[in-house]
Amino acid sequence: MASYFKNLIDKYFHTEDQISLSILLVFIGIIVIFFGSILTPLFISALVAYLLNSVVNATERRGFSRPIGLTISITLFFGLYLSLFLIFPLLSRQIIGLVNELPRIVENLEDILVNFFNDYPEFFTSEQIENLSVTITSSLPNILEQTLLQLNAGFSAAMSALVYLVLIPFLVFFFLKDKKQMLEYVAYFLPSDKSSASKIWIELDSQLFKYLRGKVLELIIVGIVTTTAFSILGANYSLLLGILVGLSVLIPLFGAIFVTIPVAIVGYFQWGLDMNYLIFLATYLIIQALDGNVLFPLLIGREVNLHPVLIVLAILIFGGIWGFWGVLLAVPLATAVRAVIKSWPAVSN
């Protein structure tokens, strides 16, 4: 066993560049773990700037200067950014409407449960049904209280997000504008022989860019298609539900499961168990199926796809460190870690 670990160290942590890169990554890891929640807007801004830099590179390949590319990239970013504020009034009205409707939804759920037990008297006695009704009625205030507490927590998160919305554009601008100086500063901490660092960056750039670009496009397409389809069907809160379904693609495996619950409940309390509701659910399930089996492989590709076990581990680890933002950033960070491991320099025996 000792010889195995010695060979492992000699192979992966022996040369000057391996040791220097290891120290740098450990330093980055310490910052991420202990200061991650504070630096979340910085990380998000860096990812956005990283994606927008591809627009700058594309314009340079077509013969334009970097200042022109920066102008195009920043204009595109702020155009998309301002469009969020255009839909905010409608979105806020739908959120307020859904909050006001929550007490009625909870009361209707109580009636559904009681009626269900009444429909099967051979399995439940009248005393059990009466006790259930009393229990649900007494629990209703607690359910509403917990719902309001969750909404209050969501409001606090929304306020934090609002601060991020103001801060992130400035950070993105300076990341793009001062990219060269920042890279020179980072290069100062790298070993003199930068071949290994370059190899790691090429792999990281390839994997991370494919994933982030694909996820952004997937989010936009799924969100627009869902909102449009729900609007055509006449669903209440179509914009809110469409945005939730679009955002759910950022959390693989769990996102689709969590968002299905509000979609199913909102549709049921609008139409009941009639044909309109079945069409609504079928439309939603078709969108999810097309996303998982066509859109995701097309935009991201199988080579970037992480194993489900790794996704769960990443969500648990980074979610435990940063909470909500950790869950959102879990897969990009896991993709980056895998790219580093895959391209790590090794000494031949």
GROMACS .gro file of C-alpha atoms in nm:
model
  349
    1MET     CA    1   0.000   0.000   0.000
    2ALA     CA    2   0.283   0.240   0.091
    3SER     CA    3   0.458   0.173  -0.240
    4TYR     CA    4   0.133   0.241  -0.426
    5PHE     CA    5   0.096   0.587  -0.269
    6LYS     CA    6   0.467   0.657  -0.327
    7ASN     CA    7   0.429   0.575  -0.697
    8LEU     CA    8   0.115   0.791  -0.708
    9ILE     CA    9   0.297   1.088  -0.557
   10ASP     CA   10   0.600   1.038  -0.784
   11LYS     CA   11   0.373   1.028  -1.087
   12TYR     CA   12   0.139   1.319  -1.016
   13PHE     CA   13   0.302   1.540  -0.748
   14HIS     CA   14   0.675   1.527  -0.811
   15THR     CA   15   0.790   1.783  -1.068
   16GLU     CA   16   0.809   2.159  -1.017
   17ASP     CA   17   0.505   2.236  -1.230
   18GLN     CA   18   0.298   1.965  -1.059
   19ILE     CA   19   0.383   2.101  -0.713
   20SER     CA   20   0.321   2.463  -0.817
   21LEU     CA   21  -0.015   2.377  -0.973
   22SER     CA   22  -0.111   2.175  -0.665
   23ILE     CA   23  -0.036   2.467  -0.432
   24LEU     CA   24  -0.234   2.704  -0.656
   25LEU     CA   25  -0.535   2.469  -0.669
   26VAL     CA   26  -0.527   2.415  -0.290
   27PHE     CA   27  -0.522   2.793  -0.242
   28ILE     CA   28  -0.819   2.831  -0.479
   29GLY     CA   29  -1.000   2.549  -0.299
   30ILE     CA   30  -0.955   2.718   0.040
   31ILE     CA   31  -1.095   3.044  -0.096
   32VAL     CA   32  -1.391   2.862  -0.254
   33ILE     CA   33  -1.477   2.668   0.063
   34PHE     CA   34  -1.439   2.945   0.321
   35PHE     CA   35  -1.530   3.255   0.119
   36GLY     CA   36  -1.753   3.105  -0.150
   37SER     CA   37  -2.082   3.250  -0.023
   38ILE     CA   38  -1.932   3.601  -0.010
   39LEU     CA   39  -1.769   3.572  -0.353
   40THR     CA   40  -2.071   3.419  -0.530
   41PRO     CA   41  -2.140   3.731  -0.744
   42LEU     CA   42  -1.772   3.733  -0.839
   43PHE     CA   43  -1.788   3.371  -0.959
   44ILE     CA   44  -2.113   3.430  -1.150
   45SER     CA   45  -1.969   3.742  -1.313
   46ALA     CA   46  -1.655   3.551  -1.412
   47LEU     CA   47  -1.866   3.278  -1.577
   48VAL     CA   48  -2.077   3.536  -1.765
   49ALA     CA   49  -1.766   3.724  -1.878
   50TYR     CA   50  -1.611   3.393  -1.984
   51LEU     CA   51  -1.910   3.322  -2.210
   52LEU     CA   52  -1.918   3.676  -2.349
   53ASN     CA   53  -1.545   3.661  -2.424
   54SER     CA   54  -1.628   3.398  -2.687
   55VAL     CA   55  -1.827   3.669  -2.869
   56VAL     CA   56  -1.522   3.897  -2.853
   57ASN     CA   57  -1.300   3.619  -2.990
   58ALA     CA   58  -1.548   3.549  -3.270
   59THR     CA   59  -1.547   3.914  -3.381
   60GLU     CA   60  -1.165   3.922  -3.372
   61ARG     CA   61  -1.150   3.613  -3.596
   62ARG     CA   62  -1.364   3.803  -3.847
   63GLY     CA   63  -1.113   4.088  -3.864
   64PHE     CA   64  -1.259   4.332  -3.611
   65SER     CA   65  -1.049   4.490  -3.338
   66ARG     CA   66  -1.088   4.386  -2.974
   67PRO     CA   67  -1.250   4.719  -2.868
   68ILE     CA   68  -1.521   4.663  -3.131
   69GLY     CA   69  -1.567   4.306  -3.011
   70LEU     CA   70  -1.595   4.428  -2.651
   71THR     CA   71  -1.854   4.686  -2.753
   72ILE     CA   72  -2.063   4.425  -2.934
   73SER     CA   73  -2.034   4.178  -2.647
   74ILE     CA   74  -2.123   4.429  -2.376
   75THR     CA   75  -2.411   4.570  -2.583
   76LEU     CA   76  -2.549   4.218  -2.629
   77PHE     CA   77  -2.518   4.149  -2.257
   78PHE     CA   78  -2.690   4.468  -2.145
   79GLY     CA   79  -2.962   4.420  -2.407
   80LEU     CA   80  -3.043   4.076  -2.266
   81TYR     CA   81  -3.007   4.211  -1.915
   82LEU     CA   82  -3.253   4.495  -1.967
   83SER     CA   83  -3.504   4.256  -2.123
   84LEU     CA   84  -3.532   4.091  -1.779
   85PHE     CA   85  -3.663   4.418  -1.636
   86LEU     CA   86  -3.921   4.445  -1.915
   87ILE     CA   87  -4.088   4.119  -1.812
   88PHE     CA   88  -4.052   4.189  -1.439
   89PRO     CA   89  -4.388   4.374  -1.395
   90LEU     CA   90  -4.585   4.085  -1.549
   91LEU     CA   91  -4.383   3.830  -1.354
   92SER     CA   92  -4.438   4.013  -1.024
   93ARG     CA   93  -4.815   4.029  -1.088
   94GLN     CA   94  -4.824   3.655  -1.148
   95ILE     CA   95  -4.623   3.585  -0.831
   96ILE     CA   96  -4.857   3.805  -0.623
   97GLY     CA   97  -5.160   3.637  -0.781
   98LEU     CA   98  -5.027   3.291  -0.699
   99VAL     CA   99  -4.947   3.392  -0.339
  100ASN     CA  100  -5.302   3.525  -0.295
  101GLU     CA  101  -5.440   3.200  -0.433
  102LEU     CA  102  -5.238   2.974  -0.201
  103PRO     CA  103  -5.499   2.965   0.083
  104ARG     CA  104  -5.768   2.852  -0.163
  105ILE     CA  105  -5.537   2.586  -0.307
  106VAL     CA  106  -5.459   2.449   0.040
  107GLU     CA  107  -5.829   2.441   0.133
  108ASN     CA  108  -5.914   2.261  -0.190
  109LEU     CA  109  -5.644   2.005  -0.119
  110GLU     CA  110  -5.816   1.938   0.213
  111ASP     CA  111  -6.151   1.883   0.038
  112ILE     CA  112  -5.987   1.649  -0.214
  113LEU     CA  113  -5.837   1.433   0.061
  114VAL     CA  114  -6.164   1.414   0.257
  115ASN     CA  115  -6.363   1.329  -0.056
  116PHE     CA  116  -6.109   1.062  -0.146
  117PHE     CA  117  -6.163   0.887   0.187
  118ASN     CA  118  -6.542   0.928   0.157
  119ASP     CA  119  -6.535   0.759  -0.184
  120TYR     CA  120  -6.384   0.444  -0.032
  121PRO     CA  121  -6.589   0.373   0.283
  122GLU     CA  122  -6.495   0.006   0.272
  123PHE     CA  123  -6.139   0.102   0.363
  124PHE     CA  124  -6.204   0.389   0.606
  125THR     CA  125  -6.454   0.424   0.892
  126SER     CA  126  -6.659   0.739   0.947
  127GLU     CA  127  -6.465   0.802   1.268
  128GLN     CA  128  -6.133   0.791   1.080
  129ILE     CA  129  -6.267   1.031   0.818
  130GLU     CA  130  -6.391   1.271   1.087
  131ASN     CA  131  -6.057   1.257   1.269
  132LEU     CA  132  -5.877   1.323   0.942
  133SER     CA  133  -6.096   1.625   0.872
  134VAL     CA  134  -6.030   1.766   1.221
  135THR     CA  135  -5.655   1.705   1.183
  136ILE     CA  136  -5.637   1.875   0.844
  137THR     CA  137  -5.847   2.170   0.961
  138SER     CA  138  -5.630   2.221   1.269
  139SER     CA  139  -5.314   2.186   1.058
  140LEU     CA  140  -5.428   2.435   0.794
  141PRO     CA  141  -5.306   2.747   0.983
  142ASN     CA  142  -4.966   2.582   1.034
  143ILE     CA  143  -4.944   2.492   0.665
  144LEU     CA  144  -5.025   2.849   0.566
  145GLU     CA  145  -4.780   2.984   0.824
  146GLN     CA  146  -4.500   2.761   0.693
  147THR     CA  147  -4.587   2.861   0.337
  148LEU     CA  148  -4.564   3.230   0.429
  149LEU     CA  149  -4.233   3.169   0.608
  150GLN     CA  150  -4.096   3.002   0.296
  151LEU     CA  151  -4.221   3.292   0.087
  152ASN     CA  152  -4.052   3.533   0.328
  153ALA     CA  153  -3.727   3.339   0.291
  154GLY     CA  154  -3.778   3.351  -0.084
  155PHE     CA  155  -3.829   3.728  -0.058
  156SER     CA  156  -3.496   3.760   0.125
  157ALA     CA  157  -3.329   3.551  -0.145
  158ALA     CA  158  -3.494   3.774  -0.406
  159MET     CA  159  -3.347   4.083  -0.236
  160SER     CA  160  -3.002   3.922  -0.246
  161ALA     CA  161  -3.058   3.840  -0.613
  162LEU     CA  162  -3.154   4.204  -0.673
  163VAL     CA  163  -2.822   4.317  -0.523
  164TYR     CA  164  -2.648   4.067  -0.752
  165LEU     CA  165  -2.840   4.204  -1.050
  166VAL     CA  166  -2.692   4.547  -0.980
  167LEU     CA  167  -2.341   4.426  -0.896
  168ILE     CA  168  -2.287   4.161  -1.165
  169PRO     CA  169  -2.301   4.391  -1.474
  170PHE     CA  170  -2.019   4.608  -1.336
  171LEU     CA  171  -1.805   4.305  -1.255
  172VAL     CA  172  -1.869   4.153  -1.599
  173PHE     CA  173  -1.768   4.480  -1.766
  174PHE     CA  174  -1.435   4.498  -1.580
  175PHE     CA  175  -1.363   4.127  -1.632
  176LEU     CA  176  -1.398   4.178  -2.009
  177LYS     CA  177  -1.219   4.512  -2.017
  178ASP     CA  178  -0.920   4.409  -1.802
  179LYS     CA  179  -0.892   4.045  -1.908
  180LYS     CA  180  -0.530   4.078  -2.024
  181GLN     CA  181  -0.407   4.236  -1.700
  182MET     CA  182  -0.589   3.976  -1.489
  183LEU     CA  183  -0.442   3.685  -1.685
  184GLU     CA  184  -0.093   3.834  -1.653
  185TYR     CA  185  -0.143   3.856  -1.277
  186VAL     CA  186  -0.254   3.491  -1.258
  187ALA     CA  187   0.039   3.383  -1.479
  188TYR     CA  188   0.278   3.534  -1.224
  189PHE     CA  189   0.186   3.253  -0.980
  190LEU     CA  190   0.236   2.976  -1.236
  191PRO     CA  191   0.567   2.789  -1.286
  192SER     CA  192   0.808   2.916  -1.551
  193ASP     CA  193   0.727   2.613  -1.767
  194LYS     CA  194   0.361   2.675  -1.842
  195SER     CA  195   0.307   2.377  -2.074
  196SER     CA  196   0.119   2.176  -1.809
  197ALA     CA  197  -0.094   2.475  -1.709
  198SER     CA  198  -0.173   2.537  -2.076
  199LYS     CA  199  -0.277   2.174  -2.124
  200ILE     CA  200  -0.510   2.195  -1.823
  201TRP     CA  201  -0.658   2.523  -1.945
  202ILE     CA  202  -0.724   2.388  -2.296
  203GLU     CA  203  -0.917   2.092  -2.152
  204LEU     CA  204  -1.097   2.311  -1.897
  205ASP     CA  205  -1.185   2.569  -2.162
  206SER     CA  206  -1.323   2.302  -2.396
  207GLN     CA  207  -1.537   2.123  -2.136
  208LEU     CA  208  -1.659   2.426  -1.942
  209PHE     CA  209  -1.741   2.639  -2.246
  210LYS     CA  210  -1.944   2.362  -2.409
  211TYR     CA  211  -2.138   2.306  -2.089
  212LEU     CA  212  -2.207   2.672  -2.005
  213ARG     CA  213  -2.296   2.771  -2.361
  214GLY     CA  214  -2.523   2.469  -2.396
  215LYS     CA  215  -2.696   2.530  -2.063
  216VAL     CA  216  -2.764   2.897  -2.138
  217LEU     CA  217  -2.915   2.809  -2.477
  218GLU     CA  218  -3.111   2.521  -2.323
  219LEU     CA  219  -3.250   2.749  -2.050
  220ILE     CA  220  -3.361   3.014  -2.301
  221ILE     CA  221  -3.516   2.766  -2.546
  222VAL     CA  222  -3.700   2.560  -2.281
  223GLY     CA  223  -3.821   2.875  -2.102
  224ILE     CA  224  -3.954   3.040  -2.419
  225VAL     CA  225  -4.114   2.721  -2.556
  226THR     CA  226  -4.280   2.640  -2.222
  227THR     CA  227  -4.411   2.995  -2.170
  228THR     CA  228  -4.544   3.008  -2.527
  229ALA     CA  229  -4.709   2.664  -2.505
  230PHE     CA  230  -4.871   2.737  -2.168
  231SER     CA  231  -4.994   3.077  -2.293
  232ILE     CA  232  -5.153   2.917  -2.601
  233LEU     CA  233  -5.328   2.665  -2.374
  234GLY     CA  234  -5.456   2.951  -2.157
  235ALA     CA  235  -5.274   2.842  -1.841
  236ASN     CA  236  -5.263   3.077  -1.545
  237TYR     CA  237  -4.917   3.205  -1.448
  238SER     CA  238  -4.772   3.087  -1.781
  239LEU     CA  239  -4.473   3.325  -1.761
  240LEU     CA  240  -4.390   3.226  -1.403
  241LEU     CA  241  -4.419   2.855  -1.480
  242GLY     CA  242  -4.219   2.893  -1.802
  243ILE     CA  243  -3.935   3.066  -1.617
  244LEU     CA  244  -3.937   2.797  -1.346
  245VAL     CA  245  -3.923   2.519  -1.606
  246GLY     CA  246  -3.641   2.700  -1.788
  247LEU     CA  247  -3.440   2.749  -1.469
  248SER     CA  248  -3.493   2.385  -1.373
  249VAL     CA  249  -3.249   2.276  -1.647
  250LEU     CA  250  -2.968   2.429  -1.439
  251ILE     CA  251  -3.016   2.154  -1.178
  252PRO     CA  252  -2.987   1.818  -1.357
  253LEU     CA  253  -3.201   1.529  -1.229
  254PHE     CA  254  -3.366   1.721  -0.944
  255GLY     CA  255  -3.475   2.035  -1.129
  256ALA     CA  256  -3.736   1.864  -1.346
  257ILE     CA  257  -3.872   1.668  -1.048
  258PHE     CA  258  -3.916   1.977  -0.829
  259VAL     CA  259  -4.074   2.195  -1.097
  260THR     CA  260  -4.326   1.927  -1.199
  261ILE     CA  261  -4.509   1.964  -0.865
  262PRO     CA  262  -4.611   2.334  -0.901
  263VAL     CA  263  -4.688   2.284  -1.270
  264ALA     CA  264  -4.922   1.991  -1.195
  265ILE     CA  265  -5.090   2.167  -0.900
  266VAL     CA  266  -5.149   2.499  -1.079
  267GLY     CA  267  -5.292   2.320  -1.383
  268TYR     CA  268  -5.517   2.100  -1.171
  269PHE     CA  269  -5.671   2.389  -0.977
  270GLN     CA  270  -5.737   2.576  -1.299
  271TRP     CA  271  -5.903   2.297  -1.498
  272GLY     CA  272  -5.959   1.998  -1.270
  273LEU     CA  273  -5.933   1.648  -1.413
  274ASP     CA  274  -6.071   1.730  -1.757
  275MET     CA  275  -5.928   1.714  -2.109
  276ASN     CA  276  -5.770   2.061  -2.088
  277TYR     CA  277  -5.566   1.952  -1.788
  278LEU     CA  278  -5.455   1.631  -1.959
  279ILE     CA  279  -5.348   1.829  -2.268
  280PHE     CA  280  -5.162   2.073  -2.041
  281LEU     CA  281  -4.976   1.791  -1.862
  282ALA     CA  282  -4.904   1.609  -2.189
  283THR     CA  283  -4.758   1.929  -2.337
  284TYR     CA  284  -4.533   1.975  -2.034
  285LEU     CA  285  -4.415   1.613  -2.041
  286ILE     CA  286  -4.341   1.634  -2.416
  287ILE     CA  287  -4.128   1.947  -2.356
  288GLN     CA  288  -3.937   1.766  -2.080
  289ALA     CA  289  -3.886   1.457  -2.299
  290LEU     CA  290  -3.762   1.663  -2.595
  291ASP     CA  291  -3.529   1.857  -2.368
  292GLY     CA  292  -3.374   1.548  -2.211
  293ASN     CA  293  -3.349   1.333  -2.524
  294VAL     CA  294  -3.294   1.585  -2.805
  295LEU     CA  295  -3.201   1.934  -2.687
  296PHE     CA  296  -2.952   1.846  -2.412
  297PRO     CA  297  -2.745   1.599  -2.624
  298LEU     CA  298  -2.756   1.838  -2.921
  299LEU     CA  299  -2.642   2.150  -2.732
  300ILE     CA  300  -2.402   2.000  -2.480
  301GLY     CA  301  -2.300   1.663  -2.619
  302ARG     CA  302  -2.237   1.331  -2.453
  303GLU     CA  303  -1.867   1.402  -2.396
  304VAL     CA  304  -1.948   1.678  -2.143
  305ASN     CA  305  -2.218   1.479  -1.966
  306LEU     CA  306  -2.145   1.385  -1.604
  307HIS     CA  307  -2.246   1.057  -1.444
  308PRO     CA  308  -2.564   1.093  -1.231
  309VAL     CA  309  -2.374   0.988  -0.917
  310LEU     CA  310  -2.119   1.267  -0.974
  311ILE     CA  311  -2.403   1.516  -1.026
  312VAL     CA  312  -2.565   1.416  -0.696
  313LEU     CA  313  -2.231   1.440  -0.513
  314ALA     CA  314  -2.158   1.781  -0.666
  315ILE     CA  315  -2.502   1.915  -0.566
  316LEU     CA  316  -2.463   1.781  -0.210
  317ILE     CA  317  -2.108   1.915  -0.166
  318PHE     CA  318  -2.143   2.260  -0.324
  319GLY     CA  319  -2.502   2.299  -0.204
  320GLY     CA  320  -2.378   2.230   0.149
  321ILE     CA  321  -2.111   2.498   0.111
  322TRP     CA  322  -2.309   2.774  -0.065
  323GLY     CA  323  -2.674   2.676  -0.033
  324PHE     CA  324  -2.892   2.778  -0.328
  325TRP     CA  325  -2.610   2.926  -0.535
  326GLY     CA  326  -2.398   2.619  -0.469
  327VAL     CA  327  -2.670   2.400  -0.617
  328LEU     CA  328  -2.680   2.618  -0.931
  329LEU     CA  329  -2.301   2.620  -0.971
  330ALA     CA  330  -2.249   2.255  -0.871
  331VAL     CA  331  -2.236   2.103  -1.219
  332PRO     CA  332  -2.011   2.370  -1.380
  333LEU     CA  333  -1.769   2.335  -1.088
  334ALA     CA  334  -1.779   1.955  -1.110
  335THR     CA  335  -1.713   1.984  -1.484
  336ALA     CA  336  -1.412   2.204  -1.411
  337VAL     CA  337  -1.278   1.960  -1.150
  338ARG     CA  338  -1.313   1.669  -1.392
  339ALA     CA  339  -1.133   1.862  -1.666
  340VAL     CA  340  -0.841   1.939  -1.430
  341ILE     CA  341  -0.813   1.574  -1.321
  342LYS     CA  342  -0.835   1.452  -1.681
  343SER     CA  343  -0.554   1.678  -1.804
  344TRP     CA  344  -0.330   1.674  -1.495
  345PRO     CA  345   0.037   1.623  -1.594
  346ALA     CA  346   0.179   1.280  -1.515
  347VAL     CA  347   0.539   1.160  -1.507
  348SER     CA  348   0.597   0.847  -1.713
  349ASN     CA  349   0.748   0.549  -1.532
   0.00000   0.00000   0.00000
